[in-house]
Amino acid sequence: MAQDKLEHRLKAKAAELGFVACGIAHAGAAPRAGERLHQWLADGRHGDMIWMEERKHHRESPAGLWPEVRSVIALGMSYAPKDDPLRLADEGGVGRISVYAQGPDYHDVVKRQLKALGRWLAAEAGRDLPPFDLKVFVDTAPVMEKPLAEAAGLGWQGKHTNLVSREHGSWLFLGAIYTTLDLEPDRGGVDTCGSCDACQTACPTAAFPRPYQLDARRCISYLTIEHAGPIPHEFRAAIGNRIYGCDDCLAVCPWNKFAAAANANLAFHPRAELVAPELADILALDDAGFRQVFAGSPIKRIGRDKMIRNALIAAGNSGDAGLTPLVRSLLSDQNAVVRDAADWALSRLDTLDA
């Protein structure tokens, strides 16, 4: 097999394994990514995500993590939703969970298929090429998936800083394979945001200080998932009924009209109980109940206390006085952050009663 055909065969195999997008970039094809990372960290916009600072030297470039890497294979797997992610915005009694977390943990699904593709590549290229190495990564490793995916032609980093694809919108889980092979690179993505500012104006907490920049400290996804302490009061009303993540800046992107739910990987089919969970059911969970409900879900990693905190904020915003007894019962919770959120939510609900 000639090496000039390997790239085409690789992409065909990736499609067979459920990846809707596959592209190749030289390991040094995103030189400005490290510079932007350093500035973002210097501005403190990573908030509590200390690991971003601790492993910045690994994250700033592929060679920083693995000096021998020559090529990066960037891959995308679709999780395009069937329904409008914003449809529950006015349903006060339910919690909104980000589309990506309504199904099984994507880390497991994507990494399993990345490993399968890696095994295929090792066998296929190993027939005619000198020995080479490869490593597979999902987003738990210090890898800059989005700029690398842009460099590999999967799309471009939009004004909301997420990857945007002409064919799949913003609903892509990204993975990467680093290899010591010299593969033929693809043409990089071209920014086609134009003058559109839909994602910027849709953000409930003004988390974008300017286009292409995100202040995580103001982002609802960060506040409900990564942030461990009390949610700052200035953002609580704006969170509405979001209890895990936020899809607003993605959902309003015009390019998502081309993202067909039919292309979504069936492995990410949402679990019925996570599509529109009742806040009353969430607020009643103890630790064992939380682990049971969210087993196999990426939500499980935030733990019961964060989820109850989030649900209490949503309860305070719900306008549903029927939640008052559950909220009041959490005033004596063993976790101080939960007690704080319960006190706030109760004051909101008591105002409603008055």
Short mmCIF file of C-alpha atoms in Angstrom, two decimals:
data_model
loop_
_atom_site.label_atom_id
_atom_site.label_comp_id
_atom_site.label_asym_id
_atom_site.label_seq_id
_atom_site.Cartn_x
_atom_site.Cartn_y
_atom_site.Cartn_z
CA MET A 1 0.00 0.00 0.00
CA ALA A 2 1.44 3.35 -1.01
CA GLN A 3 1.70 5.88 1.76
CA ASP A 4 -0.06 8.53 -0.35
CA LYS A 5 -3.23 6.39 -0.10
CA LEU A 6 -3.00 5.87 3.65
CA GLU A 7 -4.72 9.15 4.52
CA HIS A 8 -7.77 8.28 2.41
CA ARG A 9 -8.04 4.82 3.89
CA LEU A 10 -7.67 6.29 7.36
CA LYS A 11 -10.61 8.64 6.82
CA ALA A 12 -12.76 5.84 5.44
CA LYS A 13 -12.01 3.73 8.50
CA ALA A 14 -12.77 6.67 10.80
CA ALA A 15 -16.18 7.04 9.17
CA GLU A 16 -16.79 3.32 9.60
CA LEU A 17 -16.08 3.72 13.32
CA GLY A 18 -18.64 6.51 13.72
CA PHE A 19 -16.56 9.66 13.24
CA VAL A 20 -18.27 12.15 10.92
CA ALA A 21 -15.16 14.31 10.58
CA CYS A 22 -11.50 13.42 10.23
CA GLY A 23 -8.58 15.63 9.24
CA ILE A 24 -4.81 15.73 9.52
CA ALA A 25 -2.47 18.52 10.61
CA HIS A 26 1.25 18.83 11.15
CA ALA A 27 2.06 18.83 14.86
CA GLY A 28 3.14 22.47 14.68
CA ALA A 29 0.17 23.69 12.65
CA ALA A 30 -1.45 25.76 15.43
CA PRO A 31 1.45 27.93 16.66
CA ARG A 32 -0.71 30.70 18.15
CA ALA A 33 -2.71 28.35 20.36
CA GLY A 34 -0.04 28.38 23.08
CA GLU A 35 0.23 32.17 23.00
CA ARG A 36 -3.55 32.55 23.40
CA LEU A 37 -3.54 30.00 26.22
CA HIS A 38 -0.86 31.89 28.15
CA GLN A 39 -2.76 35.17 27.80
CA TRP A 40 -6.03 33.54 28.91
CA LEU A 41 -4.33 32.14 32.00
CA ALA A 42 -2.56 35.42 32.74
CA ASP A 43 -5.95 37.16 32.70
CA GLY A 44 -7.26 34.66 35.25
CA ARG A 45 -10.13 33.63 32.98
CA HIS A 46 -9.70 29.95 33.83
CA GLY A 47 -11.13 30.50 37.31
CA ASP A 48 -10.79 27.42 39.54
CA MET A 49 -9.44 25.20 36.76
CA ILE A 50 -6.00 25.01 38.30
CA TRP A 51 -4.97 22.07 36.11
CA MET A 52 -4.98 24.42 33.10
CA GLU A 53 -2.19 26.40 34.74
CA GLU A 54 -0.31 23.41 36.11
CA ARG A 55 -0.03 21.65 32.73
CA LYS A 56 0.13 24.63 30.41
CA HIS A 57 3.57 23.55 29.15
CA HIS A 58 2.03 20.27 28.00
CA ARG A 59 -1.06 21.88 26.55
CA GLU A 60 0.47 24.73 24.56
CA SER A 61 1.56 22.49 21.66
CA PRO A 62 1.50 18.77 20.75
CA ALA A 63 5.30 18.66 21.06
CA GLY A 64 5.01 20.04 24.59
CA LEU A 65 3.20 16.87 25.57
CA TRP A 66 5.07 14.45 23.30
CA PRO A 67 8.24 15.79 21.62
CA GLU A 68 8.35 13.01 19.01
CA VAL A 69 4.92 13.74 17.51
CA ARG A 70 4.92 14.62 13.80
CA SER A 71 1.24 14.55 12.80
CA VAL A 72 -2.11 15.03 14.52
CA ILE A 73 -5.24 13.22 13.36
CA ALA A 74 -8.24 15.25 14.52
CA LEU A 75 -11.61 13.53 14.73
CA GLY A 76 -15.18 14.57 15.42
CA MET A 77 -18.19 12.51 16.45
CA SER A 78 -21.64 14.09 16.15
CA TYR A 79 -24.13 14.41 18.97
CA ALA A 80 -26.52 16.74 17.11
CA PRO A 81 -29.79 16.92 19.06
CA LYS A 82 -33.18 16.03 17.64
CA ASP A 83 -34.98 18.76 19.62
CA ASP A 84 -34.26 22.44 20.19
CA PRO A 85 -31.96 22.70 23.24
CA LEU A 86 -33.69 25.96 24.23
CA ARG A 87 -37.24 24.56 24.29
CA LEU A 88 -37.31 24.10 28.10
CA ALA A 89 -36.14 27.61 28.95
CA ASP A 90 -39.52 28.61 30.41
CA GLU A 91 -40.31 25.30 32.12
CA GLY A 92 -39.59 26.30 35.71
CA GLY A 93 -40.28 22.94 37.31
CA VAL A 94 -37.66 21.05 35.31
CA GLY A 95 -33.88 21.28 35.10
CA ARG A 96 -32.03 21.79 31.84
CA ILE A 97 -29.04 19.54 31.21
CA SER A 98 -26.61 20.31 28.39
CA VAL A 99 -27.23 18.15 25.31
CA TYR A 100 -23.81 16.50 25.50
CA ALA A 101 -24.51 15.12 29.00
CA GLN A 102 -27.96 13.64 28.41
CA GLY A 103 -26.53 10.35 27.18
CA PRO A 104 -23.64 8.11 28.23
CA ASP A 105 -20.21 9.49 29.05
CA TYR A 106 -18.72 10.57 25.74
CA HIS A 107 -15.18 10.05 27.02
CA ASP A 108 -15.75 6.29 27.04
CA VAL A 109 -17.45 6.16 23.64
CA VAL A 110 -14.99 8.39 21.80
CA LYS A 111 -11.88 6.88 23.37
CA ARG A 112 -13.00 3.34 22.55
CA GLN A 113 -13.33 4.25 18.87
CA LEU A 114 -10.08 6.22 18.88
CA LYS A 115 -8.29 3.14 20.16
CA ALA A 116 -9.92 1.02 17.47
CA LEU A 117 -8.75 3.47 14.81
CA GLY A 118 -5.28 3.50 16.33
CA ARG A 119 -5.09 -0.28 16.20
CA TRP A 120 -6.20 -0.22 12.57
CA LEU A 121 -3.58 2.41 11.70
CA ALA A 122 -0.83 0.45 13.44
CA ALA A 123 -1.70 -2.68 11.47
CA GLU A 124 -2.36 -0.97 8.13
CA ALA A 125 0.63 1.37 8.04
CA GLY A 126 2.90 -1.13 9.74
CA ARG A 127 2.93 -3.28 6.61
CA ASP A 128 4.93 -0.85 4.51
CA LEU A 129 6.35 1.81 6.80
CA PRO A 130 9.14 1.88 9.38
CA PRO A 131 8.07 1.45 13.02
CA PHE A 132 6.09 4.36 14.43
CA ASP A 133 4.20 5.26 17.59
CA LEU A 134 0.82 6.82 18.30
CA LYS A 135 -1.20 8.05 21.27
CA VAL A 136 -4.94 8.70 21.53
CA PHE A 137 -6.57 11.53 23.49
CA VAL A 138 -10.03 12.73 24.43
CA ASP A 139 -10.43 15.93 26.47
CA THR A 140 -9.13 14.61 29.79
CA ALA A 141 -5.55 15.05 28.51
CA PRO A 142 -3.73 18.41 28.13
CA VAL A 143 -4.51 18.68 24.42
CA MET A 144 -5.78 21.75 22.55
CA GLU A 145 -8.42 19.85 20.56
CA LYS A 146 -10.20 22.87 19.07
CA PRO A 147 -7.26 24.73 17.47
CA LEU A 148 -5.86 21.40 16.27
CA ALA A 149 -9.22 20.46 14.76
CA GLU A 150 -9.27 23.83 13.00
CA ALA A 151 -5.75 23.27 11.69
CA ALA A 152 -6.84 19.86 10.40
CA GLY A 153 -9.78 21.34 8.50
CA LEU A 154 -12.68 20.08 10.62
CA GLY A 155 -14.01 23.61 10.96
CA TRP A 156 -13.00 26.80 12.74
CA GLN A 157 -13.10 28.17 16.27
CA GLY A 158 -16.11 30.45 16.28
CA LYS A 159 -16.74 33.61 18.25
CA HIS A 160 -17.98 31.42 21.14
CA THR A 161 -14.51 29.71 21.05
CA ASN A 162 -16.03 26.31 20.22
CA LEU A 163 -15.40 24.52 16.96
CA VAL A 164 -17.93 25.20 14.19
CA SER A 165 -18.33 22.88 11.22
CA ARG A 166 -20.19 23.72 8.02
CA GLU A 167 -21.66 20.22 7.98
CA HIS A 168 -22.13 19.46 11.69
CA GLY A 169 -22.47 22.81 13.39
CA SER A 170 -21.08 22.89 16.91
CA TRP A 171 -22.34 19.47 17.99
CA LEU A 172 -19.07 17.56 17.78
CA PHE A 173 -17.15 15.60 20.38
CA LEU A 174 -13.48 15.97 19.51
CA GLY A 175 -10.65 13.50 19.84
CA ALA A 176 -7.08 13.35 18.58
CA ILE A 177 -4.46 10.81 17.62
CA TYR A 178 -0.85 11.93 17.87
CA THR A 179 1.60 9.94 15.78
CA THR A 180 5.25 9.94 14.76
CA LEU A 181 4.13 9.26 11.17
CA ASP A 182 4.54 12.02 8.59
CA LEU A 183 1.05 12.22 7.14
CA GLU A 184 -0.16 14.52 4.39
CA PRO A 185 -1.95 17.44 6.09
CA ASP A 186 -5.34 18.79 5.11
CA ARG A 187 -6.15 22.41 4.44
CA GLY A 188 -7.02 24.25 7.65
CA GLY A 189 -10.50 25.52 8.43
CA VAL A 190 -11.63 28.98 7.33
CA ASP A 191 -13.49 31.27 9.73
CA THR A 192 -16.97 31.88 8.35
CA CYS A 193 -18.58 33.64 11.32
CA GLY A 194 -18.63 36.90 9.38
CA SER A 195 -20.51 39.69 11.15
CA CYS A 196 -22.80 37.31 13.06
CA ASP A 197 -22.85 37.86 16.82
CA ALA A 198 -25.73 35.52 17.75
CA CYS A 199 -23.64 33.52 20.23
CA GLN A 200 -22.33 36.66 21.90
CA THR A 201 -25.74 38.24 22.45
CA ALA A 202 -27.35 34.94 23.53
CA CYS A 203 -25.02 34.41 26.50
CA PRO A 204 -27.09 35.02 29.67
CA THR A 205 -24.06 36.03 31.77
CA ALA A 206 -22.02 38.03 29.23
CA ALA A 207 -19.18 35.50 29.34
CA PHE A 208 -17.59 36.79 26.13
CA PRO A 209 -15.61 40.00 26.78
CA ARG A 210 -15.12 40.18 23.02
CA PRO A 211 -15.52 37.81 20.06
CA TYR A 212 -13.31 34.71 20.20
CA GLN A 213 -12.64 35.19 23.92
CA LEU A 214 -14.32 33.43 26.83
CA ASP A 215 -14.17 34.35 30.50
CA ALA A 216 -14.91 30.99 32.11
CA ARG A 217 -15.65 32.67 35.43
CA ARG A 218 -18.87 34.05 33.92
CA CYS A 219 -19.81 30.94 31.92
CA ILE A 220 -22.77 28.88 33.15
CA SER A 221 -21.10 25.66 32.04
CA TYR A 222 -18.11 26.50 34.21
CA LEU A 223 -20.23 27.70 37.12
CA THR A 224 -22.43 24.59 37.21
CA ILE A 225 -19.74 21.99 36.46
CA GLU A 226 -16.22 23.12 37.38
CA HIS A 227 -16.79 25.73 40.10
CA ALA A 228 -16.92 24.12 43.54
CA GLY A 229 -17.96 26.99 45.79
CA PRO A 230 -21.11 29.08 46.04
CA ILE A 231 -22.25 30.43 42.69
CA PRO A 232 -21.77 34.22 42.72
CA HIS A 233 -25.03 36.04 43.37
CA GLU A 234 -24.71 38.17 40.23
CA PHE A 235 -25.18 35.08 38.03
CA ARG A 236 -27.86 33.16 39.94
CA ALA A 237 -30.95 34.65 38.31
CA ALA A 238 -29.37 34.39 34.85
CA ILE A 239 -28.76 30.67 35.32
CA GLY A 240 -32.51 30.10 35.14
CA ASN A 241 -33.27 26.38 35.19
CA ARG A 242 -29.89 25.15 33.93
CA ILE A 243 -28.59 22.52 36.32
CA TYR A 244 -25.67 21.16 34.28
CA GLY A 245 -23.99 23.15 31.57
CA CYS A 246 -25.45 25.56 29.03
CA ASP A 247 -26.08 25.24 25.30
CA ASP A 248 -27.27 28.75 24.49
CA CYS A 249 -24.27 30.00 22.53
CA LEU A 250 -24.18 26.76 20.52
CA ALA A 251 -27.92 26.47 19.97
CA VAL A 252 -28.28 29.89 18.33
CA CYS A 253 -25.40 29.45 15.87
CA PRO A 254 -26.83 29.62 12.33
CA TRP A 255 -24.48 26.88 11.15
CA ASN A 256 -26.33 24.39 13.33
CA LYS A 257 -29.21 24.34 10.85
CA PHE A 258 -26.97 22.07 8.77
CA ALA A 259 -26.32 19.70 11.68
CA ALA A 260 -28.64 16.76 11.05
CA ALA A 261 -29.65 14.70 14.07
CA ALA A 262 -29.59 11.71 11.71
CA ASN A 263 -25.78 12.01 11.69
CA ALA A 264 -25.52 11.81 15.46
CA ASN A 265 -23.87 8.70 16.83
CA LEU A 266 -26.57 6.40 18.21
CA ALA A 267 -24.39 5.79 21.27
CA PHE A 268 -25.28 9.31 22.45
CA HIS A 269 -29.05 8.81 22.40
CA PRO A 270 -30.33 10.79 25.41
CA ARG A 271 -31.63 8.98 28.48
CA ALA A 272 -35.30 9.82 29.01
CA GLU A 273 -34.79 10.72 32.67
CA LEU A 274 -32.10 13.29 31.79
CA VAL A 275 -33.93 15.14 29.02
CA ALA A 276 -36.19 17.14 31.36
CA PRO A 277 -35.65 16.01 34.97
CA GLU A 278 -38.06 17.31 37.57
CA LEU A 279 -36.34 19.63 40.04
CA ALA A 280 -38.25 17.98 42.87
CA ASP A 281 -36.70 14.63 41.98
CA ILE A 282 -33.19 16.10 41.88
CA LEU A 283 -33.58 17.96 45.17
CA ALA A 284 -34.60 14.74 46.92
CA LEU A 285 -31.38 12.88 46.02
CA ASP A 286 -28.93 11.77 48.65
CA ASP A 287 -25.42 10.67 47.69
CA ALA A 288 -26.38 7.07 46.94
CA GLY A 289 -29.39 8.20 44.92
CA PHE A 290 -27.27 10.65 42.94
CA ARG A 291 -24.74 7.96 42.05
CA GLN A 292 -27.50 5.61 40.98
CA VAL A 293 -29.31 8.14 38.77
CA PHE A 294 -26.15 9.41 37.08
CA ALA A 295 -24.21 6.16 36.77
CA GLY A 296 -22.46 6.04 33.40
CA SER A 297 -23.08 9.75 32.83
CA PRO A 298 -20.46 12.53 32.67
CA ILE A 299 -22.61 14.28 35.28
CA LYS A 300 -21.54 11.78 37.91
CA ARG A 301 -18.12 13.40 38.26
CA ILE A 302 -19.47 16.65 39.75
CA GLY A 303 -20.91 14.82 42.76
CA ARG A 304 -24.18 15.16 44.63
CA ASP A 305 -23.45 18.45 46.40
CA LYS A 306 -22.77 20.46 43.23
CA MET A 307 -25.87 19.05 41.56
CA ILE A 308 -28.07 19.91 44.55
CA ARG A 309 -26.54 23.40 44.64
CA ASN A 310 -27.41 23.83 40.96
CA ALA A 311 -30.93 22.48 41.40
CA LEU A 312 -31.51 24.86 44.31
CA ILE A 313 -30.54 27.84 42.14
CA ALA A 314 -32.98 26.58 39.51
CA ALA A 315 -35.64 26.13 42.19
CA GLY A 316 -35.17 29.71 43.32
CA ASN A 317 -35.69 30.82 39.73
CA SER A 318 -38.62 28.47 39.10
CA GLY A 319 -41.53 30.48 40.45
CA ASP A 320 -42.81 27.15 41.82
CA ALA A 321 -43.80 27.56 45.47
CA GLY A 322 -44.50 23.82 45.59
CA LEU A 323 -40.74 23.27 45.83
CA THR A 324 -40.55 25.20 49.12
CA PRO A 325 -40.68 22.18 51.48
CA LEU A 326 -37.84 20.44 49.64
CA VAL A 327 -35.77 23.62 49.60
CA ARG A 328 -36.41 24.21 53.29
CA SER A 329 -35.28 20.67 54.15
CA LEU A 330 -31.89 21.45 52.61
CA LEU A 331 -31.24 24.39 54.94
CA SER A 332 -29.71 21.86 57.34
CA ASP A 333 -27.70 19.95 54.73
CA GLN A 334 -24.22 18.90 55.83
CA ASN A 335 -22.65 20.82 52.94
CA ALA A 336 -22.22 24.58 53.47
CA VAL A 337 -22.53 25.40 49.76
CA VAL A 338 -25.82 23.53 49.58
CA ARG A 339 -27.10 25.38 52.67
CA ASP A 340 -26.16 28.71 51.11
CA ALA A 341 -28.02 27.87 47.89
CA ALA A 342 -31.04 26.66 49.86
CA ASP A 343 -31.19 29.89 51.83
CA TRP A 344 -31.08 31.92 48.61
CA ALA A 345 -33.70 29.78 46.89
CA LEU A 346 -36.01 29.95 49.89
CA SER A 347 -35.79 33.73 50.02
CA ARG A 348 -36.82 33.82 46.34
CA LEU A 349 -39.72 31.44 46.86
CA ASP A 350 -40.85 33.23 50.02
CA THR A 351 -40.94 36.47 48.06
CA LEU A 352 -43.16 34.73 45.54
CA ASP A 353 -45.52 33.59 48.31
CA ALA A 354 -45.69 37.08 49.75
#
